[in-house]
C-alpha positions as a printed NumPy array, in Angstrom:
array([[ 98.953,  97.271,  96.177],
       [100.909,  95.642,  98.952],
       [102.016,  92.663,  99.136],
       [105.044,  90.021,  97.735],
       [115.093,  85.302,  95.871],
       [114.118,  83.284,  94.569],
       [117.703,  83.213,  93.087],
       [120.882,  81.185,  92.451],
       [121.084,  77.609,  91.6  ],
       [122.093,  76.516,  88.111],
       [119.735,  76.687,  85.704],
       [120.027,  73.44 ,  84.468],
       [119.185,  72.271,  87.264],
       [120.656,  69.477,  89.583],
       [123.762,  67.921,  87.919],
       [125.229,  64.119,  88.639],
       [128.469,  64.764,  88.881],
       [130.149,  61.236,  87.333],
       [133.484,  60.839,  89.179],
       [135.389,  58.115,  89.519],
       [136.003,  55.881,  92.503],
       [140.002,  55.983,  92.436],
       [142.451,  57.957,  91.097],
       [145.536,  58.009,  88.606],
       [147.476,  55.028,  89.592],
       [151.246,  56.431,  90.614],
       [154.585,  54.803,  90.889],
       [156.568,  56.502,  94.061],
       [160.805,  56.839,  94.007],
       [162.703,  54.349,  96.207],
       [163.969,  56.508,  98.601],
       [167.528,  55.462, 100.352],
       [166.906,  55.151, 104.089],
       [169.49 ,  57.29 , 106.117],
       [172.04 ,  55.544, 107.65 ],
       [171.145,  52.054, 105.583],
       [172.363,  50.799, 102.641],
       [168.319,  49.531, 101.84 ],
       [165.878,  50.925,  99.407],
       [162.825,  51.879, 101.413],
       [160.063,  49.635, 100.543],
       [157.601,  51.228,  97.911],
       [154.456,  53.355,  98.771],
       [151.284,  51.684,  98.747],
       [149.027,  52.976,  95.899],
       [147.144,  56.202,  96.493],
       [143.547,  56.113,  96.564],
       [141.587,  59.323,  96.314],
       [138.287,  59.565,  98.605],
       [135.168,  58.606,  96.803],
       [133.226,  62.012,  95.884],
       [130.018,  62.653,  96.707],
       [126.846,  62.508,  94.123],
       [124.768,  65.183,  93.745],
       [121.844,  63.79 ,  93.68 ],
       [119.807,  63.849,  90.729],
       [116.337,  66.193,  90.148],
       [114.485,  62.789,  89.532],
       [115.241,  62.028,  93.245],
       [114.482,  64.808,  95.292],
       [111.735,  65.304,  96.854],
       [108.501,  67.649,  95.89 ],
       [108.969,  69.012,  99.557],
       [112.782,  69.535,  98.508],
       [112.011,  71.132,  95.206],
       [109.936,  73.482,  96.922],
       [112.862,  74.512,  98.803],
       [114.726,  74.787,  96.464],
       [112.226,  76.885,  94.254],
       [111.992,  79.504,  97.539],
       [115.527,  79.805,  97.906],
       [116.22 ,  80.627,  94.145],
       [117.921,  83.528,  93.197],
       [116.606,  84.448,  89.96 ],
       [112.761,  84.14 ,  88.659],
       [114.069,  81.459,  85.985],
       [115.532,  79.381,  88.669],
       [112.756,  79.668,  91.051],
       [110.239,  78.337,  87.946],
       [112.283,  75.705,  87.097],
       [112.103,  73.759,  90.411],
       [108.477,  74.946,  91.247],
       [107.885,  72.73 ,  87.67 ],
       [110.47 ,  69.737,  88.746],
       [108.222,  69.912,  91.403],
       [104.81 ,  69.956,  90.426],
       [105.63 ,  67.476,  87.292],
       [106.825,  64.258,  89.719],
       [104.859,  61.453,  89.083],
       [102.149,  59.898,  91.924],
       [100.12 ,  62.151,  94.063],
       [101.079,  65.523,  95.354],
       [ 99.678,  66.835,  98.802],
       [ 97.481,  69.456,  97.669],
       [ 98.873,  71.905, 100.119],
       [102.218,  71.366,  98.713],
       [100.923,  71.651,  95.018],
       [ 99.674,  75.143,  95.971],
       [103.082,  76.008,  97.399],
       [104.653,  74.853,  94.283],
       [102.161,  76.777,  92.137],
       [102.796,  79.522,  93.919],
       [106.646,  79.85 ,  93.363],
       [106.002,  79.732,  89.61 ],
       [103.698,  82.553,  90.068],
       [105.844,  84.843,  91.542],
       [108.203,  83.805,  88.771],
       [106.217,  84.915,  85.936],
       [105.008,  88.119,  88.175],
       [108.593,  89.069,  88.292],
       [109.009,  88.662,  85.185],
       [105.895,  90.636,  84.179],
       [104.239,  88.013,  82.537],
       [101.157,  89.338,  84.249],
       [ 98.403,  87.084,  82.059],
       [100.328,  83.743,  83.015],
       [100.427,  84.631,  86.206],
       [ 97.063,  85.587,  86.705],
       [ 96.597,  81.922,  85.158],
       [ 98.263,  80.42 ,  87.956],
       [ 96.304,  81.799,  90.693],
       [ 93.214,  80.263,  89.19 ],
       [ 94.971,  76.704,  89.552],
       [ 96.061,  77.64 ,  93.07 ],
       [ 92.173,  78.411,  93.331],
       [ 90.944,  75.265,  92.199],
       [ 92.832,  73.637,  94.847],
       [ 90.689,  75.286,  97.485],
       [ 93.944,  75.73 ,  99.814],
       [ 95.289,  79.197, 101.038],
       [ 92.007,  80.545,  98.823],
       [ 92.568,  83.899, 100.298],
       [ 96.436,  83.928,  99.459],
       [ 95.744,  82.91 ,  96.281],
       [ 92.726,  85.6  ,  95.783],
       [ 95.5  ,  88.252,  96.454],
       [ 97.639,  86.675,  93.997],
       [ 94.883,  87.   ,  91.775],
       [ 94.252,  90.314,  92.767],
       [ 97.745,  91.827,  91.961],
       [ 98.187,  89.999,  88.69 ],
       [ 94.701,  91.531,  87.425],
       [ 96.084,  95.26 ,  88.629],
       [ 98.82 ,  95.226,  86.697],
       [ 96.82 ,  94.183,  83.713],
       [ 94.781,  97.468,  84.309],
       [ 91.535,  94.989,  85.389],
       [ 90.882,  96.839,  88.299],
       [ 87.439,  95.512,  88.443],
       [ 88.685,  92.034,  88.471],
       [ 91.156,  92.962,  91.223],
       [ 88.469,  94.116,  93.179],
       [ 86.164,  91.288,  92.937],
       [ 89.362,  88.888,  93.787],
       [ 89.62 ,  90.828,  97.215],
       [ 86.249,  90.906,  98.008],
       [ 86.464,  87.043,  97.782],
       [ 89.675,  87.237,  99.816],
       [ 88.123,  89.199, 102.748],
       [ 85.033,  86.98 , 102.465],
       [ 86.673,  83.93 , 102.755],
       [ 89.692,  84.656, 104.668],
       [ 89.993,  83.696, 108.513],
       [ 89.109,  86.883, 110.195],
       [ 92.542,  87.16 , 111.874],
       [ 93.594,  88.825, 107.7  ],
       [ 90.144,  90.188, 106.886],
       [ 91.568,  93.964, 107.53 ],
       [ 94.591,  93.034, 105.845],
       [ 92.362,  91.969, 102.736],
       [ 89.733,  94.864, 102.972],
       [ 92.938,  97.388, 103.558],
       [ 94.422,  95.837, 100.078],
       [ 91.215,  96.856,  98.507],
       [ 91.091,  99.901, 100.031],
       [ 94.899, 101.041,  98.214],
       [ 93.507,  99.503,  94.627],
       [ 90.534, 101.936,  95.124],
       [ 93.011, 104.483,  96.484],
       [ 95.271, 104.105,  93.722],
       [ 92.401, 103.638,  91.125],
       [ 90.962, 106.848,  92.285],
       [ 87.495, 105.722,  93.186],
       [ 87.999, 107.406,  96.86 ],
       [ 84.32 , 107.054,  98.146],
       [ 84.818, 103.346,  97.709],
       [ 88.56 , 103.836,  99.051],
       [ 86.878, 105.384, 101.935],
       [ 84.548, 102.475, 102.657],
       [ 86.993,  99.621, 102.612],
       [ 89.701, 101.491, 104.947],
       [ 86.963, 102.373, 107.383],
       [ 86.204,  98.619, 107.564],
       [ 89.907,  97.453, 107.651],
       [ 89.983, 100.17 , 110.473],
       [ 86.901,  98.518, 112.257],
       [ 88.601,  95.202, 111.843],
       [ 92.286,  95.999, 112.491],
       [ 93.958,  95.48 , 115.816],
       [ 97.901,  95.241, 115.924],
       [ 97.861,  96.876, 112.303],
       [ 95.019,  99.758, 112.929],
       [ 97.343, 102.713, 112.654],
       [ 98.064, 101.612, 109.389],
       [ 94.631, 101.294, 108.292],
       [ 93.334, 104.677, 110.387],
       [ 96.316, 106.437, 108.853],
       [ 95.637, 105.387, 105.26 ],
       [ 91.951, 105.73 , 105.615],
       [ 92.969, 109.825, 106.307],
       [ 95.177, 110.24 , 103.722],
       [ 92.41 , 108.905, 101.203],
       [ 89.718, 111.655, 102.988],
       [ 92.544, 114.423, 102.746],
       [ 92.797, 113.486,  99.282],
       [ 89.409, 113.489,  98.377],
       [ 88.84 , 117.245,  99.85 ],
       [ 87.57 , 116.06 , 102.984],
       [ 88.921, 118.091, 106.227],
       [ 90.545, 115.19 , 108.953],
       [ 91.126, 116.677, 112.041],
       [ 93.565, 115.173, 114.562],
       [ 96.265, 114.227, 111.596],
       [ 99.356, 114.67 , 113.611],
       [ 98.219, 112.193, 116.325],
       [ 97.812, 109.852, 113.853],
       [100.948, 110.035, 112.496],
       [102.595, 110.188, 116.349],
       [100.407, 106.735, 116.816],
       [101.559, 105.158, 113.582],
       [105.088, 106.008, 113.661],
       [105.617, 104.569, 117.277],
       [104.619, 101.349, 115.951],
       [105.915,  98.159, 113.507],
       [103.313,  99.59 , 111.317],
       [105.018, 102.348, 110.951],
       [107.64 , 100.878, 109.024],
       [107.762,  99.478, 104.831],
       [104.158, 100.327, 103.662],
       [103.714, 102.722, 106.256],
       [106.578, 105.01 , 105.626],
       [104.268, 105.639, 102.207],
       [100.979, 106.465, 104.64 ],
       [103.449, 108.688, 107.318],
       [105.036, 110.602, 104.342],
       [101.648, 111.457, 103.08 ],
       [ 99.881, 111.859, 106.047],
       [103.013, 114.267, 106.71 ],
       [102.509, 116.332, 103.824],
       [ 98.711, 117.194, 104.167],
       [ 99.563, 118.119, 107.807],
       [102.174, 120.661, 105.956],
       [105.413, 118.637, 107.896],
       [107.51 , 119.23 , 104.771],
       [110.433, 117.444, 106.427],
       [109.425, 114.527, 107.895],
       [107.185, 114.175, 104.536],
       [110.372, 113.805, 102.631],
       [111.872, 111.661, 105.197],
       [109.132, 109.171, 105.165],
       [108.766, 109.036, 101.347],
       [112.562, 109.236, 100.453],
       [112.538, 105.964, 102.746],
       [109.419, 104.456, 101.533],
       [110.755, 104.709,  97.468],
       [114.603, 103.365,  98.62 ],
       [113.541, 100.592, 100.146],
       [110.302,  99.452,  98.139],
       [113.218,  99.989,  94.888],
       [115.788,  98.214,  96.017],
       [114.705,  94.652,  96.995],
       [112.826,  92.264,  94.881],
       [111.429,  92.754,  91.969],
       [108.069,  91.249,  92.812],
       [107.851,  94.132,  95.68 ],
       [108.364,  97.064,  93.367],
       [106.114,  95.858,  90.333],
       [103.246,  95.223,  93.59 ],
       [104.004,  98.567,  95.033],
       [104.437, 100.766,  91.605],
       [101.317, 102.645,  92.155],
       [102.594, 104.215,  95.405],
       [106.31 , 104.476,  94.732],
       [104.795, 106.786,  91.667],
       [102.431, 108.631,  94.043],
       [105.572, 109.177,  96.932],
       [107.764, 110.211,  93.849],
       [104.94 , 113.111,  92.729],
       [104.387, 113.804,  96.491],
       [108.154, 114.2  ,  96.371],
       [107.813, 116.6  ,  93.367],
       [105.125, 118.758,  95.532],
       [107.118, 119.193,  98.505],
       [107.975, 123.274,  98.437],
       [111.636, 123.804,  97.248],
       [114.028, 124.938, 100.129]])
């Protein structure tokens, strides 16, 4: 399923930094002047610059916090602020609260901690904002617990609710768990309706939508157009290397099929973690596609 660093501060968090206001009091040498027979006067005592605070966690800001939490470089870092955050006393904008909740989702999806994650996207849901973000959250946390059925009924929700500017983006997500799942007539009814609803992004969902017919036995006419239309566009590129590669190899293009899903597998491998986990179905389906391809 498509979808998702969070990385590097300490994981201690902020740090005060106690420094002092002067430094080590020093004595300088009388120095003869040339051409007198005076000492130079003394130097005047050095004083060092005052150093700058960090400031401490209690501080900061939620809205800072937040930042912090999406600019962290590791999954433990990332929770930790996304807590600091969402544990400040008084009230918390609900909007931020979701954004906060969010972060320390992603954490615990990186880390595989699948249940608490799923967890999380309920709170997100209580909040009633970004319902359809959160749904999707939902959604991917119950795939990779195997509860494909409770996937499904998140993204229903998601394309339900959603603004209708993402309700092919949400019907095209359940489309690939029913793809991946198996379940192709149902596959086959959620792509044609991401298809019907898609405008920059239809490519994507018309190209998927074949690949799931070619799978099921069905006989698509017309597949190298599609994959001309798709790969001329932005489309084209991330998730739809996956949908070219296999759209590629059912039109017997043994080359660009490996091209495509070589691609696809590199790049969906090789960034976060949060993408790979999301996208392990397919990088397993490009890798047996891979496997297919006739030996040269």
């Amino acid at each position: 399923m498509r979808k998702a660093s969070e990385h590097g501060d300490s994981v201690d968090g902020a740090r005060s930094v106690r420094t002092g206001s002067g430094g080590r009091r020093t004595k300088s040498t009388a120095k003869a002047v040339a051409g007198s027979g005076e000492d130079a006067p003394r130097e005047k005592r050095a004083s060092s610059a005052p150093r700058r605070r960090a400031p401490p966690a209690a501080a900061l800001t939620a809205e800072e916090m937040l930042r912090r939490a999406l600019g962290a470089e590791t999954p433990r870092s990332r929770a930790l602020w996304a807590r600091r955050g969402l544990s400040l006393r008084g009230p918390l904008d609900r909007t931020t609260q979701a954004m906060l909740l969010r972060q320390l989702y992603l954490a615990y999806f990186e880390t595989r901690r699948f249940e608490r994650a799923a967890e999380v996207a309920d709170q997100v849901l209580a909040l009633g904002v970004l319902s359809d973000v959160a749904h999707q959250d939902a959604a991917r946390a119950k795939q990779a617990l195997g509860d494909i059925d409770g996937a499904v009924g998140h993204l229903r929700l998601a394309a339900r609710t959603g603004p209708a500017s993402r309700r092919a983006f949400h019907w095209w997500t359940l489309g690939s768990v029913y793809h991946l799942a198996r379940r192709y007539d149902e596959a086959i009814g959620a792509l044609t309706r991401a298809a019907r609803w898609g405008t920059r992004d239809k490519p994507l969902y018309q190209g998927h939508l074949a690949v799931v017919q070619c799978e099921s036995g069905r006989t698509v006419e017309g597949l190298g157009a599609l994959i001309d239309r798709l790969s001329e566009v932005p489309a084209g590129q991330g998730y739809g290397r996956f949908v070219l590669g296999q759209m590629a190899y059912f039109d017997r293009r043994w080359d660009e099929a490996k091209k495509y899903l070589e691609a696809f597998v590199q790049r969906s491998t090789s960034g976060r973690a949060a993408v790979a986990i999301a996208l392990g179905g397919e990088i397993e389906a490009a890798r047996q596609t891979l496997a297919a391809l006739p030996k040269r």
